[in-house]
PDB file of C-alpha atoms in Angstrom:
ATOM      1  CA  MET A1312      82.569  33.673  30.977  1.00  0.00           C
ATOM      2  CA  GLU A1313      82.422  34.035  27.727  1.00  0.00           C
ATOM      3  CA  LYS A1314      83.769  37.210  26.335  1.00  0.00           C
ATOM      4  CA  GLU A1315      81.510  40.027  24.657  1.00  0.00           C
ATOM      5  CA  ARG A1316      81.332  39.760  21.286  1.00  0.00           C
ATOM      6  CA  PRO A1317      80.156  42.616  18.760  1.00  0.00           C
ATOM      7  CA  LYS A1318      76.733  42.722  16.530  1.00  0.00           C
ATOM      8  CA  VAL A1319      76.028  42.146  13.455  1.00  0.00           C
ATOM      9  CA  GLY A1320      73.711  44.945  11.798  1.00  0.00           C
ATOM     10  CA  VAL A1321      72.710  46.153   8.391  1.00  0.00           C
ATOM     11  CA  GLY A1322      72.064  48.832   6.484  1.00  0.00           C
ATOM     12  CA  VAL A1323      69.940  48.493   3.211  1.00  0.00           C
ATOM     13  CA  TYR A1324      70.562  51.939   0.963  1.00  0.00           C
ATOM     14  CA  ILE A1325      67.369  52.234  -0.874  1.00  0.00           C
ATOM     15  CA  MET A1326      67.638  54.602  -3.879  1.00  0.00           C
ATOM     16  CA  ASP A1327      64.505  55.987  -5.916  1.00  0.00           C
ATOM     17  CA  GLY A1328      65.908  55.983  -9.660  1.00  0.00           C
ATOM     18  CA  LYS A1329      66.251  60.277  -8.918  1.00  0.00           C
ATOM     19  CA  GLY A1330      69.227  60.382  -7.041  1.00  0.00           C
ATOM     20  CA  ASN A1331      67.939  60.382  -3.603  1.00  0.00           C
ATOM     21  CA  LEU A1332      68.318  58.036  -0.730  1.00  0.00           C
ATOM     22  CA  LEU A1333      65.818  56.863   1.770  1.00  0.00           C
ATOM     23  CA  MET A1334      66.761  58.052   5.363  1.00  0.00           C
ATOM     24  CA  THR A1335      64.704  57.445   8.269  1.00  0.00           C
ATOM     25  CA  LEU A1336      65.625  59.359  11.557  1.00  0.00           C
ATOM     26  CA  ARG A1337      65.432  57.203  14.921  1.00  0.00           C
ATOM     27  CA  LYS A1338      63.874  57.435  18.308  1.00  0.00           C
ATOM     28  CA  THR A1339      65.234  54.681  19.861  1.00  0.00           C
ATOM     29  CA  ALA A1340      67.666  54.276  22.702  1.00  0.00           C
ATOM     30  CA  HIS A1341      70.741  53.942  20.576  1.00  0.00           C
ATOM     31  CA  GLU A1342      71.902  57.013  18.876  1.00  0.00           C
ATOM     32  CA  PRO A1343      68.193  58.925  18.690  1.00  0.00           C
ATOM     33  CA  GLY A1344      68.505  61.781  17.038  1.00  0.00           C
ATOM     34  CA  THR A1345      69.815  60.618  14.017  1.00  0.00           C
ATOM     35  CA  TRP A1346      69.627  59.268  10.647  1.00  0.00           C
ATOM     36  CA  CYS A1347      70.260  56.111   8.522  1.00  0.00           C
ATOM     37  CA  PRO A1348      68.811  53.772   5.857  1.00  0.00           C
ATOM     38  CA  PRO A1349      65.738  51.411   7.534  1.00  0.00           C
ATOM     39  CA  GLY A1350      68.106  48.151   8.396  1.00  0.00           C
ATOM     40  CA  GLY A1351      68.439  46.505  11.905  1.00  0.00           C
ATOM     41  CA  HIS A1352      69.858  43.267  13.638  1.00  0.00           C
ATOM     42  CA  LEU A1353      70.747  40.378  12.409  1.00  0.00           C
ATOM     43  CA  GLU A1354      69.460  37.159  13.679  1.00  0.00           C
ATOM     44  CA  MET A1355      70.640  34.339  14.970  1.00  0.00           C
ATOM     45  CA  GLY A1356      70.165  31.063  11.786  1.00  0.00           C
ATOM     46  CA  GLU A1357      68.864  34.214   8.792  1.00  0.00           C
ATOM     47  CA  SER A1358      70.749  35.053   5.714  1.00  0.00           C
ATOM     48  CA  PHE A1359      71.565  39.014   4.997  1.00  0.00           C
ATOM     49  CA  LEU A1360      68.856  38.776   2.215  1.00  0.00           C
ATOM     50  CA  GLU A1361      66.728  37.480   4.699  1.00  0.00           C
ATOM     51  CA  CYS A1362      67.698  39.989   7.114  1.00  0.00           C
ATOM     52  CA  CYS A1363      67.466  42.669   4.865  1.00  0.00           C
ATOM     53  CA  LYS A1364      64.141  41.907   3.426  1.00  0.00           C
ATOM     54  CA  ARG A1365      62.502  41.540   7.163  1.00  0.00           C
ATOM     55  CA  GLU A1366      63.968  44.544   8.605  1.00  0.00           C
ATOM     56  CA  VAL A1367      62.983  46.670   5.644  1.00  0.00           C
ATOM     57  CA  MET A1368      59.524  44.898   5.441  1.00  0.00           C
ATOM     58  CA  GLU A1369      58.473  45.984   9.292  1.00  0.00           C
ATOM     59  CA  GLU A1370      60.626  49.902   9.026  1.00  0.00           C
ATOM     60  CA  VAL A1371      58.769  51.380   5.817  1.00  0.00           C
ATOM     61  CA  GLY A1372      57.098  48.401   4.536  1.00  0.00           C
ATOM     62  CA  LEU A1373      58.507  47.931   1.057  1.00  0.00           C
ATOM     63  CA  GLU A1374      59.273  44.575  -0.987  1.00  0.00           C
ATOM     64  CA  LEU A1375      62.744  44.263  -1.206  1.00  0.00           C
ATOM     65  CA  LYS A1376      63.456  42.186  -4.093  1.00  0.00           C
ATOM     66  CA  ASP A1377      67.103  41.618  -3.899  1.00  0.00           C
ATOM     67  CA  VAL A1378      70.466  43.172  -2.764  1.00  0.00           C
ATOM     68  CA  GLU A1379      74.228  44.058  -3.730  1.00  0.00           C
ATOM     69  CA  PHE A1380      77.006  44.461  -1.506  1.00  0.00           C
ATOM     70  CA  LEU A1381      77.678  48.149  -0.102  1.00  0.00           C
ATOM     71  CA  GLY A1382      80.696  47.144   2.163  1.00  0.00           C
ATOM     72  CA  ALA A1383      81.638  46.763   5.793  1.00  0.00           C
ATOM     73  CA  VAL A1384      82.098  49.278   8.782  1.00  0.00           C
ATOM     74  CA  ASN A1385      83.526  48.149  12.033  1.00  0.00           C
ATOM     75  CA  ASN A1386      81.468  50.915  14.704  1.00  0.00           C
ATOM     76  CA  ILE A1387      83.121  51.299  17.923  1.00  0.00           C
ATOM     77  CA  PHE A1388      79.845  53.530  19.942  1.00  0.00           C
ATOM     78  CA  SER A1389      81.938  52.231  23.216  1.00  0.00           C
ATOM     79  CA  PRO A1390      84.209  49.805  24.986  1.00  0.00           C
ATOM     80  CA  GLU A1391      80.284  48.064  25.732  1.00  0.00           C
ATOM     81  CA  LYS A1392      79.004  48.791  22.237  1.00  0.00           C
ATOM     82  CA  HIS A1393      80.443  47.619  19.159  1.00  0.00           C
ATOM     83  CA  TYR A1394      78.673  46.774  15.920  1.00  0.00           C
ATOM     84  CA  VAL A1395      80.117  45.182  12.773  1.00  0.00           C
ATOM     85  CA  ASN A1396      77.532  46.587   9.767  1.00  0.00           C
ATOM     86  CA  ILE A1397      77.275  45.325   6.668  1.00  0.00           C
ATOM     87  CA  ASP A1398      75.501  47.558   4.151  1.00  0.00           C
ATOM     88  CA  PHE A1399      73.296  46.691   1.016  1.00  0.00           C
ATOM     89  CA  VAL A1400      72.277  48.380  -1.796  1.00  0.00           C
ATOM     90  CA  ALA A1401      68.312  47.900  -2.193  1.00  0.00           C
ATOM     91  CA  LYS A1402      67.917  46.141  -6.201  1.00  0.00           C
ATOM     92  CA  GLY A1403      64.229  45.992  -6.865  1.00  0.00           C
ATOM     93  CA  VAL A1404      61.373  47.866  -4.204  1.00  0.00           C
ATOM     94  CA  SER A1405      57.776  47.439  -4.160  1.00  0.00           C
ATOM     95  CA  GLY A1406      55.741  49.825  -2.391  1.00  0.00           C
ATOM     96  CA  THR A1407      55.507  53.167  -1.010  1.00  0.00           C
ATOM     97  CA  PRO A1408      57.187  53.381   1.790  1.00  0.00           C
ATOM     98  CA  LYS A1409      55.720  54.164   5.403  1.00  0.00           C
ATOM     99  CA  ILE A1410      57.005  54.639   8.642  1.00  0.00           C
ATOM    100  CA  CYS A1411      55.533  51.414  10.304  1.00  0.00           C
ATOM    101  CA  GLU A1412      57.578  51.689  13.528  1.00  0.00           C
ATOM    102  CA  PRO A1413      56.201  54.810  14.807  1.00  0.00           C
ATOM    103  CA  ASP A1414      58.063  54.467  17.926  1.00  0.00           C
ATOM    104  CA  LYS A1415      61.331  54.004  16.614  1.00  0.00           C
ATOM    105  CA  CYS A1416      61.126  56.311  14.050  1.00  0.00           C
ATOM    106  CA  ALA A1417      60.583  59.595  13.976  1.00  0.00           C
ATOM    107  CA  GLU A1418      60.876  60.950  10.640  1.00  0.00           C
ATOM    108  CA  MET A1419      61.383  59.676   6.817  1.00  0.00           C
ATOM    109  CA  GLY A1420      62.218  61.395   3.615  1.00  0.00           C
ATOM    110  CA  TRP A1421      63.854  60.958   0.777  1.00  0.00           C
ATOM    111  CA  TYR A1422      67.352  63.376  -0.016  1.00  0.00           C
ATOM    112  CA  SER A1423      69.248  63.659  -2.428  1.00  0.00           C
ATOM    113  CA  LEU A1424      73.263  63.012  -1.837  1.00  0.00           C
ATOM    114  CA  ASP A1425      74.863  65.800  -1.312  1.00  0.00           C
ATOM    115  CA  LYS A1426      72.203  66.857   1.123  1.00  0.00           C
ATOM    116  CA  LEU A1427      71.726  64.175   3.568  1.00  0.00           C
ATOM    117  CA  PRO A1428      70.222  64.990   7.276  1.00  0.00           C
ATOM    118  CA  GLN A1429      72.019  65.435   9.735  1.00  0.00           C
ATOM    119  CA  PRO A1430      73.097  64.526  12.216  1.00  0.00           C
ATOM    120  CA  LEU A1431      74.510  60.539  10.712  1.00  0.00           C
ATOM    121  CA  MET A1432      73.987  57.454  12.777  1.00  0.00           C
ATOM    122  CA  LEU A1433      77.885  56.471  13.209  1.00  0.00           C
ATOM    123  CA  PRO A1434      77.414  53.352  11.142  1.00  0.00           C
ATOM    124  CA  THR A1435      76.133  55.396   8.469  1.00  0.00           C
ATOM    125  CA  ALA A1436      78.586  58.251   8.971  1.00  0.00           C
ATOM    126  CA  ASN A1437      81.613  55.603   8.867  1.00  0.00           C
ATOM    127  CA  LEU A1438      80.043  53.498   5.691  1.00  0.00           C
ATOM    128  CA  PHE A1439      80.198  56.580   3.847  1.00  0.00           C
ATOM    129  CA  LYS A1440      83.345  57.390   4.867  1.00  0.00           C
ATOM    130  CA  VAL A1441      84.500  54.217   3.273  1.00  0.00           C
ATOM    131  CA  VAL A1442      81.850  54.026   0.394  1.00  0.00           C
ATOM    132  CA  ALA A1443      83.530  56.789  -2.836  1.00  0.00           C
ATOM    133  CA  ALA A1444      81.405  58.711  -4.690  1.00  0.00           C
ATOM    134  CA  ASP A1445      81.632  56.411  -7.535  1.00  0.00           C
ATOM    135  CA  GLY A1446      80.275  53.606  -6.047  1.00  0.00           C
ATOM    136  CA  THR A1447      84.231  51.935  -4.667  1.00  0.00           C
ATOM    137  CA  ILE A1448      85.268  51.257  -1.653  1.00  0.00           C
ATOM    138  CA  LYS A1449      88.322  52.451  -0.212  1.00  0.00           C
ATOM    139  CA  SER A1450      89.710  50.213   2.739  1.00  0.00           C
ATOM    140  CA  PRO A1451      88.078  50.215   6.305  1.00  0.00           C
ATOM    141  CA  LEU A1452      90.611  48.574   7.774  1.00  0.00           C
ATOM    142  CA  GLU A1453      91.470  51.548   9.829  1.00  0.00           C
TER     143      GLU A1453
END
């Protein structure tokens, strides 16, 4: 029998140029009622950039130009649910954000980094623990 391994998720942090972050309120079975940026599962054979572009288009209808690595976090939800999340900052998007998957997203909005909606999804909360306000990354080894 093959051993269970963690899944890989990506998050794409999209800023509006005024210091606000695009956040969505989850309706799915995985942490419903929590806030996070657009993102999802890395598919087999997919690059990080391809995954980011696909997830952002599927969830909020924005065309993503490029991304920059932000951080990686280890998220252990339970003994049976373990994810490694790789997070990126969007470097240029086009379009107007809209909820494209109403069965998965209840709300969407732009929020100041010092007034993010609560509660945050575990991977989002964990990322903010390792990325300092100046953008430097602290050790995610804990």
